[in-house]
Amino acid sequence: MMTALLRTALTGFLLASIPATAAFANDPSSTSISGNYLAGRSAAKLRDNDQAASYLADALKADAGNPVLTEKIFLLELAEGNIPRAEAYAAEVLKFNSQQRMARIVLGVKDFKGRHYAEARKNFEQSAYTPVGELTSWLLTAWAYAGEGEFNAALKTLDRLDSNESFANFKTFHEALIADYLGNSLRAEGAYKKAYEAAPSSLRIVEAYGSFLGRHGRAPEAQSLYRAFLQNDSNPLIEAALAASLKGEAPKPFIGTPAEGAAEALFSLATSMTDDQSIDVALLYTQLGISLGADEDVMYTLLGDTFEDMKRYDKALAAYQKVPASSPLRVNADMEEAVCLQHLDRKDEALAKLKAIVTADPKNYDAIVTLGNLYRANSDFANAAASYDQAIALIDTPAQGHWRIYYYDGISHERLNQWDEAEKQFRKALALAPNESSVLNYLGYSMIEKKINLPEALDMVKKAVELKPNDGYITDSLGWAYFQLGDYDQAVTYCEQAVELLPADPTIAEHLGDAYWRVGRTLEAKFQWQHAKDNQPAPEDLKRIEDKIKNGLPPPEQPVTPAQNAAPKTNG
């Protein structure tokens, strides 16, 4: 259901997420109108929405009724989940901008929660411009009709989504949900089948269709549906549904109230907005969905995931902590909490939390892999390799999706100088995913470093570059491979491209400097080494770079201690 249109639409509600260079908390100007405004902008750029809202509210006190400030505060309060305050600001926003989409949606949801469905529809209809505005409006409007038991009016509203073919799965799924909620089993089954055929890997479609089948005396069919899903993807919600069905437990309706239906609409929309351009809007929809009080474990998990994607790990941690202990998603939330703690530099707590999960369930593959990832992030490669090896032992038949664990295991063994084991794991990863650029890059680069299987190794790195021509790290690997092989002209070509792609990376700049030196472009070489020094290299690299700036490189036949001794950089 995720399309480029849905990922890029409805952006621009929040302040642009441009990196900020200074905080204003200690600036004397922060006590002035402009100071509070600038401080609010700075905080918003960092997506510190609660701080931004506080600064801008202070600015608004000194400039009451300012429409720009009012609208920004409204959006920031909504992003923080301060729904009553957001509702109050939304009413103010509409006084000077009656077509502000999110203000209309917020007030429509407020009416919806109060079961004032006709008033809710009026607000939703006035937000129905731009494609995703229309999608949001007509889904919520259909549920407002469902709240009044008006099945035909709900279906007629969903028909308005036919104007955009990318909305087809949204329409079909919510037609099924509304028909199911209102007791039209024949119409519900037809729509569920159609939705499932279009998206058999959709978690929510499988959950809802399985619930429908189970409630209509067709538990074996529901179980088949769950098993088919689990063949390709482990998921605690589906695992719990399957276990309950096998015990003979009757499932509850997937949607029990109109509010739950509206929340599901917002959930559907939020999960379709995953890139950096639209994630701010996904956050707004998620907070509104939570305010409807439906499926709190799912919604708080989505909220945590959204904050995590925004690198707001403190907020993500708080969201995951709200997932109920009784939920099948609780263990997943614990794992995500550990990841957040790692990012917050609370590494001991992160490891302790994951160790506790693994101790409680030694066969929890995802927890063991996550524990290995944390060890690897902490450069504890021995424990990382042990964890990955433990997880690999749980795999009966490796599938394509398992390439990543063999790759990570290979990295860990390579960093422990256990090359034979590392190469074996890299080749297993490559057998599962022959076109995975990160594996091709790491294995090829490592073999070039060790001067083994050089033709194969160079071909691997070339293929990685073909697969990801805009990846600066991989392009640098090819340049450095040519440097290692003594083809300095080619090294210059690819290292220059890598620097263009990643101009602030000190290792790549150092590589280009080395290549320049070998082709006699010594002034440019020293410039690149100085650039590498200025970009805060690792302490162990700084001394080497400073020596190059002072003395250049020794002749090729003499031993060198260059940056190539480090492991190839990756995005994984």
Coordinates of N, CA and C in Angstrom, one line a residue, residues 23 44 60 68 82 88 99 124 151 159 163 195 262-263 277 350 369 374 399 417 429 448 546 555 566:
A23 N 22.3 26.1 20.2 CA 21.1 26.2 21.1 C 21.0 27.7 21.6
A44 N 12.9 23.2 17.1 CA 12.1 22.4 16.2 C 13.0 21.8 15.1
L60 N 4.6 33.8 21.9 CA 3.2 34.2 21.6 C 2.6 35.0 22.7
V68 N 1.4 33.0 12.5 CA 2.5 32.1 12.3 C 2.9 31.3 13.5
N82 N 0.1 16.3 23.0 CA -0.7 17.1 23.9 C -2.0 17.5 23.2
A88 N -7.2 23.1 21.2 CA -7.4 24.6 21.5 C -6.8 25.4 20.5
Q99 N -8.8 26.7 6.1 CA -8.5 25.5 5.3 C -7.3 24.8 5.8
F124 N -13.8 17.0 8.3 CA -13.0 16.2 7.4 C -13.1 16.6 6.0
F151 N -24.3 2.2 6.4 CA -23.4 1.4 5.6 C -23.3 1.9 4.2
D159 N -16.0 5.1 -2.2 CA -16.0 5.1 -3.7 C -15.3 6.3 -4.2
S163 N -10.7 7.8 -7.5 CA -10.1 8.8 -8.3 C -8.6 8.6 -8.4
A195 N -8.5 -7.7 -0.5 CA -7.4 -7.0 0.1 C -6.3 -8.0 0.4
A262 N -11.5 4.5 13.1 CA -10.8 5.7 12.7 C -9.4 5.6 13.1
A263 N -9.1 5.0 14.2 CA -7.6 4.9 14.6 C -6.9 4.0 13.6
Q277 N 10.9 12.9 4.5 CA 10.1 14.0 4.1 C 8.7 14.0 4.7
A350 N 21.3 -1.4 28.4 CA 20.9 -2.0 27.1 C 21.2 -3.5 27.1
V369 N 20.0 -11.9 18.0 CA 20.6 -11.1 17.0 C 20.8 -9.6 17.4
L374 N 24.3 -5.1 19.4 CA 24.8 -4.2 20.4 C 26.2 -4.5 20.7
A399 N 17.1 -18.9 4.8 CA 16.3 -18.3 3.7 C 17.0 -17.0 3.3
N417 N 40.3 -11.2 13.5 CA 41.3 -11.8 12.7 C 41.1 -13.3 12.5
A429 N 26.4 -15.6 3.2 CA 25.6 -14.4 3.0 C 25.4 -14.1 1.5
I448 N 41.1 -8.0 -1.1 CA 42.2 -7.2 -1.7 C 43.2 -6.8 -0.6
E546 N 48.6 13.5 10.3 CA 49.5 14.6 10.6 C 50.9 14.3 10.0
P555 N 58.1 6.0 -0.6 CA 57.9 5.3 -1.9 C 57.1 4.1 -1.8
A566 N 42.0 -0.3 8.3 CA 40.7 -0.4 9.0 C 39.7 -1.2 8.2

